[in-house]
Coordinates of C-alpha atoms in Angstrom, one line a residue:
Chain A
X215 CA 29.2 25.2 -5.3
X216 CA 29.7 27.3 -8.5
X217 CA 28.5 24.4 -10.5
X218 CA 25.4 24.2 -8.3
X219 CA 24.7 27.9 -8.7
X220 CA 25.1 27.8 -12.4
X221 CA 22.7 24.9 -12.7
X222 CA 20.2 26.7 -10.6
X223 CA 20.4 29.9 -12.7
X224 CA 20.1 28.1 -16.0
X225 CA 17.1 26.0 -14.8
X226 CA 15.5 29.2 -13.4
X227 CA 15.8 31.0 -16.8
X228 CA 14.3 28.0 -18.7
X229 CA 11.5 27.8 -16.2
X230 CA 10.6 31.5 -16.7
X231 CA 10.5 31.0 -20.5
X232 CA 8.3 27.9 -20.1
X233 CA 6.1 29.8 -17.8
X234 CA 5.4 32.6 -20.3
X235 CA 5.1 30.0 -23.0
X236 CA 2.3 28.3 -21.0
X237 CA 0.3 31.5 -20.7
X238 CA 0.5 32.0 -24.5
X239 CA -0.6 28.6 -25.8
X240 CA -4.2 27.5 -26.0
X241 CA -5.1 25.7 -22.7
X242 CA -5.7 21.9 -22.7
X243 CA -4.1 21.2 -26.1
X244 CA -1.2 19.1 -27.1
X245 CA 1.5 21.8 -26.9
X246 CA 0.0 22.9 -23.6
X247 CA 0.4 19.5 -22.0
X248 CA 3.9 19.3 -23.3
X249 CA 4.9 22.6 -21.8
X250 CA 3.1 21.6 -18.5
X251 CA 5.2 18.4 -18.4
X252 CA 8.3 20.4 -19.0
X253 CA 7.4 22.9 -16.3
X254 CA 6.7 20.1 -13.8
X255 CA 10.1 18.6 -14.6
X256 CA 11.7 22.0 -14.3
X257 CA 10.0 22.7 -10.9
X258 CA 11.3 19.4 -9.6
X259 CA 14.8 20.1 -11.0
X260 CA 14.8 23.6 -9.5
X261 CA 13.9 22.2 -6.1
X262 CA 16.7 19.8 -6.5
X263 CA 19.2 22.5 -7.6
X264 CA 18.2 24.6 -4.6
X265 CA 18.8 21.8 -2.2
X266 CA 22.1 21.2 -4.0
X267 CA 23.1 24.8 -3.5
X268 CA 22.0 24.8 0.1
X269 CA 23.8 21.5 0.7
X270 CA 27.0 22.9 -0.7
X271 CA 26.7 26.2 1.3
X272 CA 26.1 24.3 4.5
X273 CA 29.1 22.1 3.7
X274 CA 31.5 25.1 3.3
X275 CA 30.0 26.6 6.5
X276 CA 30.6 23.3 8.3
X277 CA 27.1 23.5 9.7
X278 CA 26.0 20.6 11.9
X279 CA 24.5 17.7 10.0
X280 CA 21.1 18.1 11.6
X281 CA 20.5 21.6 10.1
X282 CA 21.0 20.3 6.6
X283 CA 18.8 17.2 7.2
X284 CA 16.0 19.6 8.1
X285 CA 16.6 22.6 5.9
X286 CA 17.3 20.8 2.6
X287 CA 14.0 18.8 2.4
X288 CA 12.1 21.7 3.8
X289 CA 13.3 24.0 1.0
X290 CA 12.7 21.3 -1.5
X291 CA 9.0 21.1 -0.4
X292 CA 8.6 24.9 -0.4
X293 CA 10.0 25.1 -3.9
X294 CA 7.6 22.5 -5.2
X295 CA 4.6 24.3 -3.6
X296 CA 5.7 27.7 -5.1
X297 CA 6.2 26.1 -8.5
X298 CA 2.7 24.5 -8.2
X299 CA 1.2 27.9 -7.3
X300 CA 2.8 29.6 -10.2
X301 CA 1.9 26.8 -12.6
X302 CA -1.8 27.0 -11.7
X303 CA -1.9 30.8 -11.8
X304 CA 0.1 31.1 -15.1
X305 CA -1.3 28.2 -17.1
X306 CA -5.1 29.0 -16.8
X307 CA -5.6 25.3 -15.8
X308 CA -9.3 25.0 -14.7
X309 CA -10.1 24.5 -11.0
X310 CA -11.7 21.1 -11.9
X311 CA -8.3 19.7 -12.7
X312 CA -5.9 21.3 -10.2
X313 CA -6.5 24.0 -7.6
X314 CA -3.6 26.2 -6.4
X315 CA -2.2 25.7 -2.9
X316 CA -3.6 29.1 -1.8
X317 CA -7.1 28.1 -3.0
X318 CA -6.8 24.8 -1.1
X319 CA -5.6 26.7 2.0
X320 CA -8.5 29.1 1.8
X321 CA -11.1 26.4 1.4
X322 CA -9.5 24.4 4.3
X323 CA -9.9 27.4 6.6
X324 CA -13.4 28.2 5.5
X325 CA -14.8 24.7 6.0
X326 CA -13.2 23.7 9.3
X327 CA -16.6 22.5 10.8
X328 CA -17.3 20.1 7.9
X329 CA -13.7 18.8 7.9
X330 CA -13.9 18.4 11.7
X331 CA -17.1 16.3 11.5
X332 CA -15.6 14.2 8.7
X333 CA -12.5 13.8 10.8
X334 CA -14.5 12.6 13.8
X335 CA -16.6 10.2 11.7
X336 CA -13.7 8.6 9.8
X337 CA -10.6 8.9 12.0
X338 CA -12.0 8.9 15.6
X339 CA -14.9 6.5 15.1
X340 CA -13.5 4.1 12.5
X341 CA -9.7 4.3 12.1
X342 CA -8.5 4.4 15.7
X343 CA -10.9 1.8 17.3
X344 CA -10.4 -0.5 14.3
X345 CA -6.7 -0.1 14.4
X346 CA -6.5 -0.8 18.1
X347 CA -8.8 -3.9 17.7
X348 CA -7.0 -5.2 14.7
X349 CA -3.5 -4.8 16.1
X350 CA -4.6 -6.2 19.5
X351 CA -6.2 -9.2 17.9
X352 CA -3.2 -9.8 15.7
X353 CA -0.9 -9.6 18.7
X354 CA -3.0 -12.0 20.8
X355 CA -3.3 -14.6 18.1
X356 CA 0.5 -14.3 17.5
X357 CA 1.0 -15.1 21.2
X358 CA -1.4 -18.0 20.9
X359 CA 0.5 -19.3 17.8
X360 CA 3.7 -19.0 19.7
X361 CA 2.3 -21.2 22.5
X362 CA 0.8 -23.7 20.1
X363 CA 3.3 -24.6 17.4
X364 CA 0.8 -26.5 15.3
X365 CA -1.3 -23.3 15.0
X366 CA 1.8 -21.4 14.0
X367 CA 2.7 -23.8 11.2
X368 CA -0.9 -23.8 10.0
X369 CA -1.6 -20.0 10.2
X370 CA 1.7 -18.5 9.1
X371 CA 1.7 -19.6 5.5
X372 CA -2.0 -18.6 5.2
X373 CA -1.2 -15.2 6.9
X374 CA 1.6 -14.6 4.4
X375 CA -0.8 -15.4 1.6
X376 CA -3.6 -13.2 2.9
X377 CA -1.3 -10.3 3.5
X378 CA -0.6 -10.2 -0.2
X379 CA -4.2 -10.3 -1.2
X380 CA -6.3 -7.3 -2.2
X381 CA -8.2 -7.2 1.1
X382 CA -9.9 -3.9 0.3
X383 CA -12.2 -5.9 -1.9
X384 CA -13.9 -7.2 1.3
X385 CA -15.3 -3.7 1.9
X386 CA -18.7 -4.2 0.0
X387 CA -19.3 -7.4 2.0
X388 CA -18.6 -5.7 5.3
X389 CA -20.8 -2.8 4.4
X390 CA -23.6 -5.3 3.7
X391 CA -23.1 -7.0 7.0
X392 CA -22.5 -4.1 9.4
X393 CA -24.5 -1.4 7.9
X394 CA -23.7 2.0 6.4
X395 CA -22.4 3.7 9.6
X396 CA -19.0 3.6 11.2
X397 CA -19.1 -0.1 12.5
X398 CA -18.6 -1.4 8.9
X399 CA -15.6 0.9 8.4
X400 CA -14.1 -0.1 11.8
X401 CA -14.6 -3.8 10.8
X402 CA -12.8 -3.1 7.5
X403 CA -9.9 -1.6 9.4
X404 CA -9.8 -4.6 11.7
X405 CA -9.6 -7.0 8.8
X406 CA -6.9 -5.0 7.1
X407 CA -4.6 -4.6 10.1
X408 CA -4.9 -8.1 11.6
X409 CA -2.6 -10.0 9.3
X410 CA 0.4 -7.6 9.1
X411 CA 0.4 -7.5 12.9
X412 CA 0.2 -11.3 13.2
X413 CA 3.1 -11.9 10.8
X414 CA 5.3 -9.2 12.2
X415 CA 4.8 -10.2 15.8
X416 CA 5.5 -13.9 15.0
X417 CA 8.7 -12.8 13.2
X418 CA 9.6 -10.6 16.1
X419 CA 9.1 -13.3 18.7
X420 CA 11.7 -15.4 16.9
X421 CA 14.2 -12.4 16.7
X422 CA 15.9 -13.1 20.1
X423 CA 19.0 -15.2 19.7
X424 CA 19.5 -18.8 20.8
X425 CA 22.2 -17.8 23.3
X426 CA 19.9 -15.4 25.0
X427 CA 17.1 -17.9 25.2
X428 CA 19.4 -20.6 26.5
X429 CA 20.5 -18.1 29.2
X430 CA 16.9 -17.5 30.2
X431 CA 16.5 -21.3 30.4
X432 CA 19.5 -21.7 32.6
X433 CA 18.0 -19.1 34.9
X434 CA 15.0 -21.4 35.1
X435 CA 12.7 -18.8 33.6
X436 CA 9.3 -20.0 32.5
X437 CA 7.5 -19.1 29.2
X438 CA 5.9 -16.0 30.6
X439 CA 9.0 -14.6 32.1
X440 CA 11.1 -15.3 29.0
X441 CA 8.3 -13.6 27.0
X442 CA 8.1 -10.5 29.1
X443 CA 11.8 -10.0 29.9
X444 CA 13.4 -11.2 26.6
X445 CA 11.3 -12.0 23.7
X446 CA 8.8 -9.1 23.7
X447 CA 11.4 -6.4 24.0
X448 CA 13.3 -8.1 21.2
X449 CA 10.1 -8.2 19.1
X450 CA 9.4 -4.5 19.6
X451 CA 11.1 -3.2 16.4
X452 CA 8.9 -5.7 14.4
X453 CA 5.8 -4.8 16.3
X454 CA 6.3 -1.1 15.7
X455 CA 7.0 -1.8 12.1
X456 CA 3.5 -3.5 11.9
X457 CA 1.9 -0.6 13.8
X458 CA 3.3 1.9 11.3
X459 CA 2.3 -0.1 8.2
X460 CA -1.1 -0.5 9.8
X461 CA -1.5 3.2 10.5
X462 CA -1.5 3.8 6.7
X463 CA -3.6 0.7 6.0
X464 CA -6.2 1.7 8.5
X465 CA -6.8 5.1 6.8
X466 CA -7.0 3.4 3.4
X467 CA -9.5 0.8 4.7
X468 CA -11.8 3.3 6.4
X469 CA -11.9 5.7 3.4
X470 CA -12.3 3.0 0.8
X471 CA -15.1 1.3 2.8
X472 CA -17.0 4.7 2.7
X473 CA -17.1 4.4 -1.1
X474 CA -19.5 1.5 -0.7
X475 CA -22.1 3.3 1.3
X476 CA -22.1 5.9 4.2
X477 CA -24.2 8.3 6.1
X478 CA -23.7 11.8 4.8
X479 CA -20.5 12.4 6.7
X480 CA -17.0 11.1 6.4
X481 CA -13.8 11.8 4.5
X482 CA -14.4 9.2 1.8
X483 CA -18.0 10.3 1.3
X484 CA -17.0 13.9 1.1
X485 CA -14.3 13.2 -1.4
X486 CA -16.4 11.2 -3.7
X487 CA -19.3 13.6 -3.7
X488 CA -17.1 16.7 -4.1
X489 CA -15.4 15.2 -7.1
X490 CA -18.9 14.7 -8.6
X491 CA -19.7 18.4 -7.9
X492 CA -16.3 19.4 -9.3
X493 CA -15.2 20.9 -5.9
X494 CA -11.6 19.9 -6.2
X495 CA -10.5 22.4 -3.6
X496 CA -12.6 20.6 -1.0
X497 CA -11.2 17.2 -2.1
X498 CA -7.7 18.5 -1.7
X499 CA -8.6 19.9 1.8
X500 CA -9.7 16.4 2.8
X501 CA -6.5 15.1 1.4
X502 CA -4.7 17.7 3.5
X503 CA -6.6 16.5 6.6
X504 CA -5.7 12.9 5.8
X505 CA -2.1 13.8 5.3
X506 CA -1.9 15.7 8.5
X507 CA -3.7 13.0 10.5
X508 CA -1.5 10.3 8.9
X509 CA 1.7 12.1 9.5
X510 CA 0.8 12.9 13.1
X511 CA -0.2 9.3 13.7
X512 CA 3.1 8.1 12.1
X513 CA 5.1 10.7 14.1
X514 CA 3.6 9.7 17.4
X515 CA 4.4 6.0 16.6
X516 CA 8.0 6.9 15.7
X517 CA 8.4 8.8 19.0
X518 CA 7.0 6.0 21.1
X519 CA 9.2 3.5 19.2
X520 CA 12.2 5.6 20.0
X521 CA 11.2 5.5 23.7
X522 CA 10.6 1.8 23.8
X523 CA 13.4 0.5 21.6
X524 CA 16.1 3.0 22.7
X525 CA 18.5 0.1 22.8
X526 CA 18.2 -0.7 19.1
X527 CA 21.3 -0.2 16.9
X528 CA 19.5 2.2 14.6
X529 CA 19.0 4.7 17.5
X530 CA 22.4 4.4 19.0
X531 CA 24.8 7.3 18.4
Chain B
X60 CA 5.4 -40.3 8.2
X61 CA 5.3 -39.1 11.8
X62 CA 8.2 -36.8 11.2
X63 CA 6.5 -35.3 8.2
X64 CA 3.5 -34.4 10.3
X65 CA 5.6 -33.0 13.0
X66 CA 7.9 -30.8 10.9
X67 CA 6.1 -29.9 7.7
X68 CA 3.5 -27.2 7.3
X69 CA 1.3 -29.0 4.8
X70 CA -0.7 -30.9 7.4
X71 CA -1.3 -27.9 9.8
X72 CA -2.3 -25.7 6.9
X73 CA -4.7 -28.3 5.7
X74 CA -6.2 -28.6 9.1
X75 CA -6.5 -24.8 9.5
X76 CA -8.2 -24.6 6.1
X77 CA -10.6 -27.4 7.0
X78 CA -11.5 -25.6 10.3
X79 CA -12.1 -22.4 8.4
X80 CA -14.4 -24.3 5.9
X81 CA -16.4 -25.9 8.7
X82 CA -16.7 -22.6 10.6
X83 CA -17.7 -20.9 7.3
X84 CA -20.5 -23.5 6.7
X85 CA -21.7 -23.2 10.3
X86 CA -21.7 -19.4 10.2
X87 CA -23.7 -19.4 7.0
X88 CA -26.7 -20.8 8.9
X89 CA -27.3 -18.0 11.4
X90 CA -26.1 -15.2 9.1
X91 CA -28.5 -16.3 6.3
X92 CA -31.4 -16.7 8.7
X93 CA -32.7 -13.2 7.9
X94 CA -33.3 -14.2 4.3
X95 CA -33.9 -17.9 4.7
X96 CA -36.0 -18.3 7.9
X97 CA -39.4 -17.7 6.3
X98 CA -38.6 -20.3 3.6
X99 CA -37.4 -22.8 6.2
X100 CA -40.6 -22.3 8.2
X101 CA -42.7 -22.7 5.1
X102 CA -40.9 -25.9 4.2
X103 CA -41.7 -27.2 7.6
X104 CA -38.4 -26.6 9.5
X105 CA -36.2 -29.5 10.4
X106 CA -32.4 -29.9 10.1
X107 CA -32.5 -31.0 6.5
X108 CA -34.5 -28.1 5.3
X109 CA -32.4 -25.6 7.3
X110 CA -29.1 -26.8 5.8
X111 CA -30.5 -27.1 2.3
X112 CA -32.0 -23.6 2.3
X113 CA -29.2 -21.9 4.2
X114 CA -26.5 -23.1 2.0
X115 CA -28.2 -22.6 -1.4
X116 CA -29.9 -19.3 -1.2
X117 CA -29.7 -17.2 -4.4
X118 CA -28.7 -13.9 -2.7
X119 CA -27.3 -15.1 0.7
X120 CA -25.8 -12.8 3.3
X121 CA -22.9 -15.2 3.5
X122 CA -22.7 -17.7 0.6
X123 CA -21.5 -21.2 1.3
X124 CA -18.1 -22.1 -0.1
X125 CA -19.5 -24.5 -2.7
X126 CA -21.7 -21.7 -4.0
X127 CA -18.7 -19.4 -4.4
X128 CA -16.7 -22.2 -6.1
X129 CA -19.7 -22.9 -8.5
X130 CA -20.0 -19.1 -9.3
X131 CA -16.2 -18.9 -10.0
X132 CA -16.5 -22.1 -12.2
X133 CA -19.4 -20.6 -14.1
X134 CA -18.0 -17.2 -14.8
X135 CA -14.4 -18.3 -15.5
X136 CA -14.8 -21.6 -17.5
X137 CA -18.3 -21.6 -18.8
X138 CA -18.3 -18.2 -20.5
X139 CA -16.2 -17.2 -23.5
X140 CA -13.3 -15.1 -22.1
X141 CA -14.1 -12.1 -24.3
X142 CA -17.7 -11.8 -23.1
X143 CA -18.7 -9.1 -20.5
X144 CA -20.1 -11.9 -18.2
X145 CA -16.7 -13.6 -18.0
X146 CA -14.5 -13.0 -15.0
X147 CA -11.5 -13.7 -17.2
X148 CA -12.3 -10.6 -19.3
X149 CA -12.6 -8.4 -16.1
X150 CA -9.5 -9.9 -14.7
X151 CA -7.6 -9.1 -17.9
X152 CA -8.7 -5.5 -17.8
X153 CA -7.5 -5.2 -14.2
X154 CA -4.3 -7.1 -14.7
X155 CA -3.2 -5.1 -17.8
X156 CA -3.3 -1.8 -15.9
X157 CA -1.7 -3.6 -12.9
X158 CA 1.2 -4.8 -15.0
X159 CA 1.7 -1.4 -16.8
X160 CA 1.7 0.3 -13.4
X161 CA 4.0 -2.3 -11.9
X162 CA 6.6 -2.0 -14.7
X163 CA 6.6 1.8 -14.7
X164 CA 6.7 1.9 -10.9
X165 CA 9.6 -0.5 -10.7
X166 CA 11.6 1.5 -13.3
X167 CA 10.9 4.7 -11.4
X168 CA 11.9 3.1 -8.1
X169 CA 15.1 1.7 -9.6
X170 CA 16.1 5.0 -11.3
X171 CA 15.4 6.9 -8.1
X172 CA 17.4 4.4 -6.1
X173 CA 20.4 4.7 -8.5
X174 CA 20.2 8.5 -8.3
X175 CA 20.0 8.5 -4.5
X176 CA 22.9 6.1 -4.1
X177 CA 25.2 8.2 -6.4
X178 CA 24.2 11.8 -5.7
X179 CA 24.4 13.0 -2.1
X180 CA 22.2 16.0 -2.4
X181 CA 19.5 14.0 -4.1
X182 CA 19.3 11.7 -1.1
X183 CA 18.9 14.6 1.4
X184 CA 16.3 16.3 -0.7
X185 CA 14.3 13.3 -2.0
X186 CA 14.4 10.7 0.7
X187 CA 12.2 12.6 3.3
X188 CA 9.6 13.3 0.5
X189 CA 9.6 9.8 -0.8
X190 CA 8.8 8.7 2.8
X191 CA 6.3 11.5 3.3
X192 CA 4.6 10.6 -0.1
X193 CA 3.5 7.4 1.5
X194 CA 1.7 9.0 4.5
X195 CA -0.9 10.2 2.0
X196 CA -3.4 7.4 1.8
X197 CA -3.2 7.3 -2.0
X198 CA -5.5 4.3 -2.3
X199 CA -8.2 6.3 -0.6
X200 CA -7.9 9.2 -3.0
X201 CA -7.3 7.0 -6.1
X202 CA -10.8 7.3 -7.5
X203 CA -10.6 11.1 -7.4
X204 CA -7.2 11.1 -9.1
X205 CA -8.7 8.8 -11.8
X206 CA -11.5 11.3 -12.5
X207 CA -9.1 14.2 -12.6
X208 CA -6.5 12.4 -14.8
X209 CA -9.3 11.2 -17.0
X210 CA -10.1 14.8 -17.9
X211 CA -6.6 15.2 -19.3
X212 CA -7.5 12.8 -22.1
X213 CA -4.9 10.1 -21.3
X214 CA -6.0 6.5 -22.2
X215 CA -7.8 4.8 -19.4
X216 CA -5.2 2.1 -18.9
X217 CA -2.6 4.7 -18.0
X218 CA -4.7 6.7 -15.6
X219 CA -5.4 3.5 -13.7
X220 CA -1.8 2.4 -14.0
X221 CA -0.7 5.7 -12.5
X222 CA -2.1 4.6 -9.1
X223 CA -0.3 1.3 -9.3
X224 CA 2.9 3.2 -10.3
X225 CA 2.6 5.5 -7.3
X226 CA 2.2 2.6 -5.0
X227 CA 4.9 0.4 -6.5
X228 CA 7.8 2.9 -6.7
X229 CA 8.1 3.2 -2.9
X230 CA 9.0 -0.3 -1.9
X231 CA 11.2 -0.7 -4.9
X232 CA 13.1 2.6 -4.2
X233 CA 13.5 1.8 -0.5
X234 CA 14.6 -1.8 -1.1
X235 CA 17.0 -0.9 -3.9
X236 CA 18.7 1.9 -2.0
X237 CA 19.3 -0.6 0.8
X238 CA 20.3 -3.3 -1.8
X239 CA 22.7 -1.0 -3.8
X240 CA 24.4 0.0 -0.5
X241 CA 24.6 -3.6 0.7
X242 CA 28.1 -4.4 -0.8
X243 CA 30.6 -3.9 2.1
X244 CA 33.7 -1.7 2.2
X245 CA 36.1 -4.5 1.3
X246 CA 34.2 -5.3 -1.9
X247 CA 34.0 -1.6 -2.9
X248 CA 37.7 -1.2 -2.2
X249 CA 38.5 -4.2 -4.4
X250 CA 36.5 -2.6 -7.2
X251 CA 38.6 0.6 -6.7
X252 CA 41.9 -1.3 -6.9
X253 CA 40.6 -2.7 -10.2
X254 CA 40.2 1.0 -11.2
X255 CA 36.5 0.3 -11.9
X256 CA 34.4 3.2 -13.1
X257 CA 31.1 4.1 -11.2
X258 CA 29.0 2.4 -13.9
X259 CA 31.1 -0.7 -13.7
X260 CA 30.8 -0.8 -9.9
X261 CA 27.0 -0.4 -10.4
X262 CA 26.6 -3.2 -12.9
X263 CA 29.1 -5.7 -11.7
X264 CA 28.9 -5.3 -7.9
X265 CA 25.9 -3.2 -6.7
X266 CA 23.2 -4.6 -9.0
X267 CA 24.0 -8.3 -8.3
X268 CA 24.2 -7.5 -4.6
X269 CA 20.8 -5.8 -4.7
X270 CA 18.9 -8.7 -6.3
X271 CA 17.6 -10.3 -3.1
X272 CA 16.3 -6.8 -2.0
X273 CA 14.8 -6.1 -5.4
X274 CA 12.8 -9.3 -5.5
X275 CA 11.6 -8.9 -1.9
X276 CA 10.4 -5.4 -2.9
X277 CA 8.9 -6.6 -6.2
X278 CA 6.7 -9.2 -4.4
X279 CA 5.3 -6.5 -2.1
X280 CA 4.8 -4.0 -4.9
X281 CA 3.1 -6.4 -7.3
X282 CA 0.5 -7.2 -4.7
X283 CA -0.2 -3.6 -3.9
X284 CA -0.2 -2.8 -7.6
X285 CA -3.1 -5.2 -8.0
X286 CA -4.9 -3.6 -5.1
X287 CA -4.3 -0.2 -6.6
X288 CA -5.8 -1.2 -9.9
X289 CA -8.9 -2.6 -8.2
X290 CA -9.5 0.4 -6.1
X291 CA -8.9 2.7 -9.1
X292 CA -11.8 1.0 -10.7
X293 CA -14.2 1.7 -7.9
X294 CA -16.5 4.8 -7.9
X295 CA -15.4 6.1 -11.3
X296 CA -18.2 4.6 -13.4
X297 CA -15.8 2.0 -14.7
X298 CA -17.9 -0.8 -16.3
X299 CA -15.2 -3.4 -16.6
X300 CA -12.5 -4.8 -14.3
X301 CA -12.6 -6.6 -10.9
X302 CA -13.3 -3.4 -9.0
X303 CA -16.3 -2.6 -11.2
X304 CA -17.6 -6.1 -10.6
X305 CA -17.3 -5.5 -6.9
X306 CA -19.1 -2.2 -7.1
X307 CA -21.9 -3.6 -9.3
X308 CA -22.3 -6.6 -7.0
X309 CA -22.7 -4.3 -3.9
X310 CA -25.2 -2.0 -5.7
X311 CA -27.4 -4.9 -6.8
X312 CA -26.9 -7.1 -3.7
X313 CA -25.3 -9.8 -5.8
X314 CA -23.2 -11.4 -3.1
X315 CA -22.1 -14.3 -5.1
X316 CA -20.7 -12.0 -7.8
X317 CA -18.7 -10.1 -5.1
X318 CA -17.3 -13.3 -3.6
X319 CA -16.4 -14.8 -7.0
X320 CA -14.6 -11.6 -8.0
X321 CA -12.7 -11.5 -4.7
X322 CA -11.5 -15.1 -5.0
X323 CA -10.4 -14.6 -8.6
X324 CA -8.5 -11.5 -7.6
X325 CA -6.9 -13.4 -4.7
X326 CA -5.9 -16.1 -7.0
X327 CA -4.3 -13.6 -9.4
X328 CA -2.4 -11.9 -6.6
X329 CA -1.0 -15.3 -5.4
X330 CA -0.1 -16.2 -8.9
X331 CA 1.8 -13.0 -9.5
X332 CA 3.8 -13.4 -6.3
X333 CA 4.5 -17.0 -7.1
X334 CA 5.7 -16.0 -10.6
X335 CA 8.1 -13.4 -9.1
X336 CA 9.4 -16.2 -6.8
X337 CA 10.1 -18.3 -9.9
X338 CA 11.9 -15.4 -11.5
X339 CA 13.9 -15.0 -8.3
X340 CA 15.0 -18.7 -8.4
X341 CA 15.9 -18.3 -12.0
X342 CA 18.1 -15.3 -11.2
X343 CA 19.8 -17.4 -8.5
X344 CA 20.7 -20.0 -11.0
X345 CA 22.0 -17.4 -13.4
X346 CA 24.2 -15.8 -10.7
X347 CA 25.4 -19.2 -9.4
X348 CA 23.8 -18.9 -6.0
X349 CA 23.4 -22.2 -4.3
X350 CA 20.0 -22.3 -2.5

């Protein structure tokens, strides 16, 4: 713990010196970027040192593990944000390059209606319907493949191949086919989410053991009963894995498709125009919206996964 | 022969590919009708004219497979690879930033994983943020980051590569943490009875044990590195690279150009994954694993 404290103090003193150094040098020159780099590294190291100290303190206090698992990363994040704020304020870095967290927050609160409209256009109209359709289709085709072995052997290698391809490139074609509004974005999401779901569901359907399947057979259970009672529950961890991967892919697909043509609303549209107008605080506000929406989506999926696959070893105490 | 048909996957894959090709040709007829119908009517209709005109339009809504193949052939083999019209030139621009980003990302991921496995507080503080970092759809904001990073005066290839790096480090870090922790208690105890130092345990036990995890992660990350490099080239006024070809194609309605760029990119992705598979098999041989 003393070692941790000493490390923290030393890092803190160096950081203060770098900070004043930054204010003195000419902005956007060689030495400026060097000091910036040092400051960023120091900010990260400080965050780490703080979590080290907190970790050590919690250890000596014998606090429950859960407190540390929450407190340490939270403090780490807060330190990074504070360092970011001070870096922007102290280094005279232009807004065009990097806005401060407080500026982003102010912009976010001031432009809630615009952000809300973009959220509806991109998330509610494109991401969620596309995600539902893509995952649904992938799941149904996986069930079909499971019934017809020939189809499985034909589609699985192709699916594995397609999952590794840069599918976002299809976006211009889809925009050409389905028009500028949200249907082309939803179609993009469907294309992006289909194959991960197909592959994962197929892998999951094979996850139940031979013994268990033999037991079902000895009960005289038919394909449907075996599927519902044994194989689908066993496949759930895989299916949720695909749902989680797809939640990120869906956001990416919808926003990237907006770069190829949109009506004048939507998160991708807003970001690309605001970059052109040098409104970086607005861009960061959209990123904040995307991060909040993405994390909420992911969090909800994790919660429902815990409810559905409570029996899985990773959730057992 | 019957057994081959029943067990192997070559025949089913061939059949599925054939079905896709047939569906593709069939779909080209109604989808191209918007642009081809007047010409078909002018030529006097009939099946022959319909097929001929639907499958050979200059700017089709959906180009027929042979048109795409011909365009790929023309832009890859019939043009000198250093000319702007050559897809090889554009592919090289994209691949170079993909590879730089892939290598940097892999190094970062491995270093993070080694740190996380060895330092307890690093795991607690970093792991949640490594995971949170991936909930930001980085690909979606990649073009902005490129613009912003471009203003700092870094060379173009590094700004593009930074996107690939960001995408790559995550699968590698997660896979390597799992891999470096995969040796079981007995093996670690044995190393302790040998009085092995931490670095010896790392190099002689943890690293070899992590190899399967590393290669699985590398295959994922090389594919997303390529995607990252392509997206990084999108609305940034980039004039070369696969992404720039896609964007130009969509601006000028050059469907054939888009499809050709897509197929070349797909081929490159498949080759990269295959190459990593070959490296994996080489590492098996080197470590004496029997496949």
